[in-house]
Amino acid sequence: MKREVVEVIKTIATAAIGALIIIQFVIPTTVFGNSMEPNFSDRDYVVLVRQAYYGDKSPERGDIVVFQSHLKEANGAEKKLIKRVIAVEGDRIAVKDGKVYLNGKVLEEDYTKDGITSGEVKSVTVPKGMVFCMGDNRLNSTDSRHREVGMVDKSQLLGKVVFRLLPIGEFGRV
């Protein structure tokens, strides 16, 4: 009997340690809303790599990231947003006449829902340690174009989306 109890305790401890290690490196999360359509939809279930931007690792243009915003949920908690990195530190970004300009050139974006970007952003250089992020559904996304979100500090990044678990038909690497 004593031997069986010890084995059960070992199994539980091993599982708990394994879970803690996994949680330190990956985070499963749910996409809420349609700001990333057509590439991600409401209730898609994705996996983030937490360590993607630790140390000297920096986000790259095109990365899909989840970050802690200052927007509030109904319960008062800060919203987590999923967006695409459009510009990184040192880049010049502008939005006008439905187009995004990156370093003075029109950015070709075949991943957006409607092919146009609403709003206007006067030409600005992305500061050190920051990124400019937008949703792929540009007509329905609150993102770096909006004062409520603005540029995203690297410290706000929770991770890089690397895998989709649900829906099953979309299962796989992002």
XYZ file of C-alpha atoms in Angstrom, residues 19-86:
68
model
C 2.696 21.322 -16.727
C 4.675 24.155 -15.093
C 7.487 23.787 -17.610
C 5.050 23.830 -20.531
C 3.237 26.894 -19.159
C 6.579 28.735 -18.979
C 7.130 28.243 -22.716
C 3.710 28.056 -24.413
C 0.267 29.516 -23.800
C -2.899 28.191 -25.418
C -5.335 31.050 -26.033
C -8.623 31.768 -27.770
C -9.089 34.385 -30.486
C -11.997 36.697 -29.661
C -13.616 38.774 -32.385
C -13.057 39.040 -36.118
C -10.250 41.615 -36.353
C -7.863 39.005 -37.806
C -10.185 37.609 -40.484
C -9.717 36.016 -42.963
C -6.722 34.337 -41.305
C -8.106 33.820 -37.789
C -11.751 33.762 -36.753
C -13.674 34.232 -33.533
C -13.069 31.252 -31.203
C -10.021 29.878 -33.044
C -7.739 28.243 -30.489
C -4.048 29.024 -30.943
C -0.747 28.381 -29.182
C 1.741 31.150 -28.372
C 5.445 30.765 -27.715
C 6.114 32.879 -24.625
C 9.880 32.920 -25.039
C 9.771 34.182 -28.648
C 10.838 37.730 -27.744
C 12.847 37.331 -24.556
C 16.327 38.745 -24.291
C 17.647 40.150 -27.536
C 15.015 38.426 -29.698
C 12.773 40.952 -31.439
C 9.503 40.692 -33.340
C 9.717 40.645 -37.114
C 7.364 42.130 -39.692
C 4.564 39.662 -40.368
C 4.667 37.934 -36.971
C 1.262 37.275 -35.422
C 1.445 38.334 -31.775
C -0.761 38.513 -28.720
C -0.210 41.474 -26.429
C -1.663 43.024 -23.313
C -3.473 46.227 -24.252
C -4.856 48.994 -22.074
C -8.371 48.448 -23.482
C -10.792 47.145 -20.859
C -13.043 44.069 -20.830
C -16.546 44.375 -19.365
C -15.166 43.034 -16.060
C -12.445 45.723 -15.969
C -9.554 43.435 -16.934
C -7.180 44.587 -19.659
C -7.870 43.002 -23.059
C -5.405 40.754 -24.803
C -5.259 41.491 -28.534
C -4.049 39.358 -31.439
C -2.557 41.360 -34.323
C 0.066 41.236 -37.070
C 3.356 43.129 -36.692
C 3.460 45.590 -39.592
